[in-house]
């Protein structure tokens, strides 16, 4: 069987494109998005270490208002029951919830109250995989904090 050179070029182009997609995604992230992602990863690390009280304290005010500390400390382990320890996690999708920053705004800055939803693909011991969604809120002190957590 003989392959045409063009077929090789198509496969090569596809391979290069697939290899560059994660790089392009990471490079296209704005500084506020990177800050929100880093804050979400830091918060998830607390949950991974079963530091539920600390994770609750580090959450955004609306989160703490809607879920008591005791309810979170007791409920968080139930969400992950049977999954085991986290072995890998990657932030796959990230998007503003509601209106993104206005590009015509001279400051171009995000404003308190803006939210970013981040989807993580998380692998657990025993080859179990789940999607975690952390919604981050920019609070009035300029710090991104989680306001929502979902595990699917």
Coordinates of N, CA, C and O in Angstrom, one line a residue:
X1 N 0.8 -1.2 0.0 CA 0.0 0.0 0.0 C 0.9 1.2 0.0 O 1.8 1.4 0.8
X2 N 0.6 2.1 -0.9 CA 1.4 3.3 -1.0 C 0.6 4.5 -0.6 O -0.6 4.7 -1.1
X3 N 1.1 5.4 0.3 CA 0.4 6.6 0.7 C 0.9 7.8 -0.1 O 2.0 7.8 -0.5
X4 N 0.0 8.6 -0.3 CA 0.3 9.8 -1.1 C 1.0 10.8 -0.1 O 0.6 10.9 1.1
X5 N 2.0 11.6 -0.6 CA 2.6 12.6 0.3 C 1.7 13.5 1.0 O 1.8 13.9 2.1
X6 N 0.6 13.9 0.3 CA -0.4 14.8 0.8 C -1.0 14.2 2.1 O -1.3 14.9 3.1
X7 N -1.2 12.9 2.1 CA -1.8 12.3 3.3 C -0.9 12.5 4.5 O -1.4 12.8 5.6
X8 N 0.4 12.3 4.3 CA 1.3 12.5 5.4 C 1.3 14.0 5.9 O 1.4 14.2 7.1
X9 N 1.2 14.9 5.0 CA 1.1 16.3 5.3 C -0.1 16.6 6.2 O -0.1 17.4 7.1
X10 N -1.2 16.0 5.8 CA -2.5 16.2 6.5 C -2.3 15.7 8.0 O -2.7 16.4 8.9
X11 N -1.8 14.5 8.1 CA -1.6 13.9 9.4 C -0.6 14.8 10.3 O -0.8 15.0 11.4
X12 N 0.5 15.2 9.6 CA 1.4 16.1 10.3 C 0.8 17.4 10.8 O 1.0 17.8 11.9
X13 N 0.0 18.0 9.9 CA -0.6 19.2 10.3 C -1.6 19.0 11.4 O -1.7 19.8 12.3
X14 N -2.3 17.9 11.4 CA -3.3 17.6 12.4 C -2.5 17.4 13.8 O -2.9 17.9 14.8
X15 N -1.4 16.7 13.7 CA -0.6 16.4 14.9 C -0.1 17.7 15.5 O -0.2 17.9 16.7
X16 N 0.4 18.6 14.7 CA 1.0 19.9 15.2 C -0.2 20.7 15.7 O 0.0 21.3 16.8
X17 N -1.3 20.8 15.1 CA -2.4 21.5 15.6 C -2.9 21.0 16.9 O -3.1 21.8 17.9
X18 N -3.0 19.7 17.1 CA -3.5 19.2 18.4 C -2.4 19.4 19.5 O -2.8 19.7 20.6
X19 N -1.2 19.4 19.1 CA -0.2 19.7 20.1 C -0.2 21.1 20.6 O 0.2 21.4 21.7
X20 N -0.5 22.0 19.7 CA -0.5 23.5 20.1 C -1.8 24.0 20.8 O -1.7 25.0 21.4
X21 N -2.8 23.2 20.7 CA -4.1 23.7 21.3 C -3.9 24.0 22.8 O -4.3 25.1 23.2
X22 N -3.3 23.2 23.6 CA -3.2 23.5 25.0 C -2.3 24.8 25.2 O -2.5 25.6 26.1
X23 N -1.3 24.9 24.4 CA -0.4 26.0 24.5 C -1.1 27.3 24.2 O -1.0 28.3 24.9
X24 N -1.9 27.3 23.1 CA -2.6 28.5 22.7 C -3.6 28.9 23.8 O -3.8 30.0 24.1
X25 N -4.3 27.9 24.4 CA -5.2 28.1 25.5 C -4.6 28.8 26.6 O -5.0 29.8 27.1
X26 N -3.4 28.3 27.1 CA -2.7 28.9 28.2 C -2.2 30.3 27.9 O -2.2 31.2 28.7
X27 N -1.7 30.5 26.7 CA -1.2 31.8 26.3 C -2.3 32.8 26.1 O -2.1 34.0 26.4
X28 N -3.5 32.4 25.8 CA -4.6 33.3 25.6 C -5.3 33.8 26.8 O -6.2 34.5 26.8
X29 N -4.9 33.3 28.0 CA -5.5 33.6 29.3 C -5.1 35.0 29.7 O -3.9 35.4 29.6
X30 N -6.0 35.8 30.1 CA -5.7 37.1 30.7 C -5.2 37.0 32.1 O -5.4 36.0 32.8
X31 N -4.5 38.0 32.6 CA -4.0 38.0 34.0 C -5.2 37.8 35.0 O -5.0 37.0 35.9
X32 N -6.3 38.4 34.9 CA -7.4 38.1 35.8 C -7.8 36.6 35.8 O -8.1 36.0 36.8
X33 N -7.9 36.0 34.6 CA -8.3 34.6 34.4 C -7.2 33.8 35.1 O -7.5 32.8 35.8
X34 N -5.9 34.1 34.9 CA -4.9 33.3 35.5 C -4.9 33.4 37.0 O -4.8 32.4 37.7
X35 N -5.2 34.6 37.6 CA -5.4 34.8 39.0 C -6.5 33.9 39.5 O -6.4 33.3 40.6
X36 N -7.7 33.9 38.8 CA -8.8 33.1 39.3 C -8.5 31.6 39.2 O -8.8 30.9 40.2
X37 N -7.8 31.2 38.2 CA -7.4 29.8 38.1 C -6.4 29.4 39.2 O -6.6 28.4 39.8
X38 N -5.4 30.2 39.5 CA -4.5 29.9 40.6 C -5.2 29.9 41.9 O -4.9 29.0 42.7
X39 N -6.2 30.8 42.1 CA -6.9 30.8 43.4 C -7.8 29.6 43.5 O -7.9 29.0 44.6
X40 N -8.4 29.2 42.4 CA -9.2 27.9 42.4 C -8.3 26.7 42.7 O -8.7 25.8 43.5
X41 N -7.2 26.6 42.2 CA -6.3 25.5 42.4 C -5.8 25.5 43.9 O -5.7 24.4 44.5
X42 N -5.5 26.6 44.4 CA -5.1 26.7 45.8 C -6.3 26.3 46.7 O -6.1 25.5 47.7
X43 N -7.5 26.7 46.4 CA -8.6 26.3 47.2 C -8.9 24.8 47.1 O -9.1 24.1 48.1
X44 N -8.8 24.3 45.9 CA -9.0 22.8 45.7 C -8.0 22.0 46.4 O -8.2 20.9 46.9
X45 N -6.7 22.5 46.5 CA -5.7 21.8 47.3 C -6.1 21.7 48.7 O -5.8 20.6 49.4
X46 N -6.7 22.7 49.3 CA -7.2 22.5 50.7 C -8.3 21.4 50.8 O -8.3 20.6 51.7
X47 N -9.2 21.4 49.8 CA -10.2 20.4 49.8 C -9.5 19.0 49.6 O -9.9 18.0 50.3
X48 N -8.6 18.9 48.8 CA -7.8 17.6 48.5 C -7.2 17.1 49.8 O -7.1 15.9 50.1
X49 N -6.7 18.1 50.6 CA -6.0 17.7 51.9 C -7.0 17.5 53.0 O -6.6 17.4 54.2
X50 N -8.3 17.6 52.7 CA -9.4 17.5 53.7 C -9.3 18.6 54.7 O -9.8 18.4 55.9
X51 N -8.9 19.7 54.4 CA -8.9 20.9 55.2 C -10.1 21.7 55.0 O -10.1 22.8 54.5
X52 N -11.3 21.0 55.3 CA -12.6 21.6 54.9 C -12.9 22.9 55.6 O -13.5 23.8 55.0
X53 N -12.5 23.0 56.9 CA -12.8 24.3 57.6 C -12.0 25.4 57.0 O -12.5 26.5 56.9
X54 N -10.7 25.2 56.7 CA -9.9 26.2 56.0 C -10.5 26.6 54.7 O -10.5 27.7 54.3
X55 N -10.9 25.6 53.9 CA -11.5 25.8 52.6 C -12.8 26.7 52.7 O -13.0 27.6 51.9
X56 N -13.6 26.4 53.7 CA -14.8 27.2 54.0 C -14.4 28.6 54.3 O -15.0 29.6 53.7
X57 N -13.4 28.8 55.2 CA -13.0 30.1 55.5 C -12.5 30.9 54.4 O -12.6 32.1 54.3
X58 N -11.8 30.2 53.4 CA -11.2 30.9 52.3 C -12.2 31.1 51.1 O -11.9 31.8 50.2
X59 N -13.4 30.7 51.3 CA -14.4 30.9 50.3 C -15.0 32.3 50.3 O -14.8 33.0 51.3
X60 N -15.7 32.7 49.2 CA -16.3 34.0 49.1 C -17.4 34.1 50.1 O -18.1 33.2 50.5
X61 N -17.7 35.4 50.5 CA -18.8 35.7 51.4 C -20.1 35.1 51.1 O -20.8 34.5 51.9
X62 N -20.6 35.2 49.8 CA -21.9 34.5 49.5 C -21.9 33.0 49.7 O -22.9 32.5 50.1
X63 N -20.8 32.4 49.5 CA -20.6 30.9 49.8 C -20.8 30.7 51.2 O -21.6 29.8 51.7
X64 N -20.1 31.4 52.1 CA -20.2 31.2 53.5 C -21.5 31.6 54.1 O -21.9 31.0 55.1
X65 N -22.2 32.5 53.4 CA -23.6 32.9 53.9 C -24.6 31.8 53.6 O -25.5 31.5 54.3
X66 N -24.4 31.1 52.4 CA -25.4 30.1 52.0 C -25.1 28.7 52.5 O -26.0 27.9 52.6
X67 N -23.9 28.4 52.9 CA -23.5 27.1 53.5 C -22.8 27.4 54.8 O -21.7 28.0 54.8
X68 N -23.3 26.8 55.9 CA -22.6 27.0 57.1 C -21.3 26.2 57.1 O -21.2 25.2 56.4
X69 N -20.4 26.6 58.0 CA -19.2 25.9 58.2 C -19.4 24.5 58.5 O -18.8 23.6 57.9
X70 N -20.2 24.2 59.4 CA -20.5 22.8 59.8 C -21.1 22.0 58.7 O -20.6 20.9 58.4
X71 N -22.0 22.6 57.9 CA -22.6 21.8 56.8 C -21.5 21.5 55.7 O -21.5 20.4 55.2
X72 N -20.6 22.5 55.5 CA -19.5 22.2 54.5 C -18.6 21.2 55.0 O -18.2 20.3 54.3
X73 N -18.1 21.3 56.3 CA -17.2 20.4 56.8 C -17.7 18.9 56.8 O -17.0 18.0 56.6
X74 N -19.0 18.8 57.1 CA -19.7 17.5 57.1 C -20.0 17.0 55.7 O -20.0 15.8 55.4
X75 N -20.4 17.9 54.8 CA -20.9 17.5 53.5 C -19.8 17.3 52.4 O -19.9 16.5 51.5
X76 N -18.7 18.1 52.5 CA -17.6 17.9 51.5 C -17.0 16.5 51.4 O -16.9 16.0 50.2
X77 N -16.8 15.8 52.5 CA -16.3 14.5 52.3 C -17.2 13.5 51.6 O -16.8 12.6 50.9
X78 N -18.5 13.8 51.8 CA -19.5 12.9 51.2 C -19.5 13.1 49.6 O -19.8 12.1 48.9
X79 N -19.2 14.3 49.2 CA -19.1 14.5 47.7 C -18.1 13.6 47.1 O -18.3 13.2 45.9
X80 N -17.0 13.4 47.8 CA -15.8 12.7 47.2 C -15.7 11.3 47.7 O -14.8 10.6 47.4
X81 N -16.7 10.8 48.4 CA -16.7 9.5 49.0 C -16.5 8.5 47.8 O -17.1 8.5 46.8
X82 N -15.5 7.6 48.0 CA -15.3 6.5 47.0 C -14.4 6.9 45.9 O -14.1 6.1 45.0
X83 N -14.0 8.2 45.8 CA -13.1 8.6 44.7 C -11.6 8.4 45.0 O -10.8 8.2 44.0
X84 N -11.2 8.5 46.2 CA -9.8 8.4 46.5 C -9.1 9.7 46.4 O -9.7 10.7 46.2
X85 N -7.7 9.6 46.4 CA -6.9 10.8 46.4 C -6.8 11.3 44.9 O -6.8 10.5 44.0
X86 N -6.6 12.6 44.8 CA -6.4 13.2 43.5 C -5.1 12.9 43.0 O -4.1 13.0 43.7
X87 N -5.0 12.4 41.8 CA -3.7 12.1 41.2 C -3.3 13.1 40.1 O -2.1 13.2 39.8
X88 N -4.3 13.7 39.5 CA -4.0 14.7 38.5 C -5.2 15.6 38.3 O -6.3 15.2 38.5
X89 N -4.9 16.9 37.9 CA -6.1 17.8 37.7 C -5.6 18.8 36.6 O -4.5 19.3 36.7
X90 N -6.5 19.1 35.7 CA -6.2 20.1 34.7 C -7.4 21.0 34.5 O -8.5 20.6 34.4
X91 N -7.1 22.3 34.4 CA -8.2 23.3 34.1 C -8.4 23.3 32.6 O -7.6 23.7 31.9
X92 N -9.6 22.7 32.2 CA -9.9 22.5 30.8 C -10.6 23.7 30.2 O -10.4 24.0 29.0
X93 N -11.6 24.2 30.9 CA -12.4 25.3 30.4 C -12.5 26.4 31.4 O -12.6 26.2 32.6
X94 N -12.6 27.6 30.9 CA -12.6 28.8 31.8 C -13.4 29.8 31.0 O -13.2 30.1 29.9
X95 N -14.4 30.4 31.7 CA -15.2 31.4 31.1 C -15.9 32.4 32.1 O -16.1 32.0 33.2
X96 N -16.0 33.6 31.7 CA -16.7 34.6 32.6 C -18.2 34.1 32.7 O -18.8 33.7 31.7
X97 N -18.8 34.3 33.9 CA -20.2 34.1 34.1 C -20.8 35.4 34.0 O -20.5 36.4 34.7
X98 N -21.8 35.6 33.0 CA -22.4 36.9 32.8 C -21.5 37.6 31.8 O -20.8 37.0 31.0
X99 N -21.5 38.9 32.0 CA -20.7 39.8 31.0 C -19.2 39.8 31.3 O -18.9 40.0 32.5
X100 N -18.4 39.6 30.3 CA -16.9 39.7 30.5 C -16.6 41.2 30.7 O -17.4 42.0 30.4
X101 N -15.3 41.4 31.0 CA -14.9 42.8 31.1 C -15.1 43.5 29.8 O -15.0 42.9 28.7
X102 N -15.5 44.8 29.8 CA -15.8 45.6 28.6 C -14.5 46.0 27.9 O -13.7 46.7 28.5
X103 N -14.3 45.5 26.7 CA -13.0 45.9 26.0 C -12.9 47.4 25.7 O -11.8 47.9 25.6
X104 N -14.0 48.1 25.7 CA -14.0 49.5 25.4 C -13.7 50.3 26.7 O -13.4 51.5 26.6
X105 N -13.7 49.7 27.9 CA -13.4 50.3 29.1 C -11.9 50.6 29.1 O -11.0 49.7 28.9
X106 N -11.5 51.9 29.3 CA -10.0 52.2 29.2 C -9.2 51.5 30.2 O -8.1 51.1 30.0
X107 N -9.8 51.2 31.4 CA -9.0 50.4 32.4 C -8.9 49.0 32.0 O -7.9 48.3 32.4
X108 N -9.9 48.4 31.3 CA -9.8 47.0 30.9 C -9.8 46.1 32.0 O -9.6 44.9 31.9
X109 N -10.1 46.6 33.2 CA -10.0 45.8 34.4 C -11.3 45.0 34.7 O -12.4 45.5 34.3
X110 N -11.2 43.9 35.4 CA -12.3 43.3 35.9 C -12.8 44.0 37.1 O -12.0 44.8 37.7
X111 N -14.0 43.9 37.4 CA -14.6 44.6 38.6 C -15.1 43.7 39.6 O -15.5 42.5 39.3
X112 N -15.1 44.1 40.9 CA -15.7 43.2 41.9 C -17.1 42.8 41.6 O -17.9 43.6 41.0
X113 N -17.4 41.6 41.9 CA -18.7 41.0 41.5 C -18.6 40.1 40.3 O -19.5 39.3 40.0
X114 N -17.6 40.3 39.5 CA -17.4 39.4 38.3 C -17.1 38.0 38.7 O -16.4 37.8 39.7
X115 N -17.6 37.1 37.9 CA -17.4 35.6 38.2 C -16.7 34.9 37.0 O -17.0 35.3 35.8
X116 N -15.9 33.9 37.3 CA -15.3 33.1 36.3 C -15.6 31.6 36.7 O -15.3 31.2 37.9
X117 N -16.1 30.9 35.8 CA -16.4 29.4 36.0 C -15.2 28.6 35.4 O -14.8 28.9 34.3
X118 N -14.7 27.7 36.2 CA -13.5 26.9 35.7 C -13.9 25.5 35.8 O -14.3 25.0 36.9
X119 N -13.7 24.7 34.7 CA -14.0 23.3 34.7 C -12.6 22.6 34.8 O -11.8 22.9 34.0
X120 N -12.5 21.7 35.7 CA -11.3 20.9 35.8 C -11.6 19.4 35.5 O -12.7 18.9 36.0
X121 N -10.8 18.8 34.8 CA -10.8 17.3 34.7 C -9.9 16.8 35.7 O -8.7 17.1 35.8
X122 N -10.5 16.0 36.7 CA -9.7 15.5 37.8 C -9.7 14.0 37.8 O -10.7 13.4 37.7
X123 N -8.5 13.5 38.0 CA -8.3 12.0 38.0 C -8.0 11.7 39.5 O -7.2 12.3 40.2
X124 N -8.7 10.6 39.9 CA -8.5 10.1 41.3 C -7.9 8.7 41.2 O -7.8 8.1 40.2
X125 N -7.4 8.3 42.4 CA -6.8 7.0 42.5 C -7.8 5.9 41.9 O -9.0 6.1 42.0
X126 N -7.2 4.9 41.3 CA -8.1 3.9 40.8 C -8.7 4.2 39.4 O -9.7 3.7 39.0
X127 N -8.0 5.1 38.7 CA -8.5 5.6 37.4 C -9.9 6.1 37.3 O -10.6 6.0 36.3
X128 N -10.3 6.7 38.4 CA -11.6 7.4 38.4 C -11.4 8.8 37.9 O -10.5 9.5 38.3
X129 N -12.3 9.3 37.1 CA -12.2 10.7 36.6 C -13.6 11.4 36.8 O -14.6 10.8 36.8
X130 N -13.4 12.7 37.2 CA -14.6 13.5 37.4 C -14.4 14.9 36.9 O -13.2 15.3 36.6
X131 N -15.5 15.6 36.7 CA -15.4 17.0 36.3 C -15.7 17.8 37.6 O -16.7 17.6 38.2
X132 N -14.8 18.8 37.9 CA -15.1 19.7 39.0 C -15.3 21.1 38.4 O -14.5 21.5 37.5
X133 N -16.3 21.8 38.9 CA -16.5 23.1 38.5 C -16.4 24.0 39.7 O -17.0 23.8 40.7
X134 N -15.5 25.0 39.6 CA -15.3 26.0 40.7 C -15.7 27.3 40.1 O -15.1 27.7 39.1
X135 N -16.6 28.0 40.7 CA -17.0 29.3 40.2 C -16.3 30.3 41.2 O -16.5 30.3 42.4
X136 N -15.5 31.2 40.6 CA -14.7 32.2 41.4 C -15.4 33.5 41.3 O -15.8 33.9 40.2
X137 N -15.4 34.2 42.4 CA -16.0 35.6 42.5 C -14.9 36.5 42.8 O -14.1 36.3 43.8
X138 N -14.8 37.7 42.1 CA -13.8 38.7 42.5 C -14.5 39.6 43.5 O -15.5 40.3 43.3
X139 N -14.0 39.5 44.8 CA -14.6 40.2 45.9 C -14.1 41.7 45.9 O -13.1 42.0 45.2
X140 N -14.7 42.5 46.7 CA -14.4 43.9 46.8 C -12.9 44.2 47.2 O -12.4 45.3 46.9
X141 N -12.2 43.2 47.8 CA -10.8 43.4 48.2 C -9.9 43.1 47.1 O -8.7 43.1 47.2
X142 N -10.4 42.7 45.9 CA -9.6 42.4 44.7 C -9.1 40.9 44.7 O -8.2 40.6 43.9
X143 N -9.6 40.1 45.6 CA -9.2 38.7 45.7 C -10.3 37.8 45.1 O -11.5 37.9 45.4
X144 N -9.8 36.8 44.2 CA -10.7 35.8 43.7 C -10.9 34.7 44.7 O -10.0 34.2 45.3
X145 N -12.2 34.4 45.0 CA -12.5 33.4 46.0 C -13.7 32.5 45.4 O -14.5 33.0 44.7
X146 N -13.7 31.2 45.8 CA -14.8 30.4 45.3 C -16.1 30.7 45.9 O -16.3 31.0 47.0
X147 N -17.1 30.7 45.0 CA -18.5 31.0 45.4 C -19.4 29.8 45.1 O -20.5 29.7 45.5
X148 N -18.8 28.8 44.3 CA -19.5 27.6 44.0 C -18.6 26.5 43.7 O -17.5 26.7 43.2
X149 N -19.0 25.3 44.1 CA -18.2 24.1 43.8 C -19.2 22.9 43.4 O -20.1 22.7 44.2
X150 N -18.9 22.3 42.3 CA -19.7 21.2 41.8 C -18.9 20.1 41.4 O -17.8 20.3 40.7
X151 N -19.2 18.9 41.7 CA -18.5 17.7 41.3 C -19.4 16.8 40.5 O -20.5 16.4 41.0
X152 N -19.0 16.5 39.3 CA -19.8 15.6 38.4 C -19.1 14.3 38.1 O -18.0 14.3 37.7

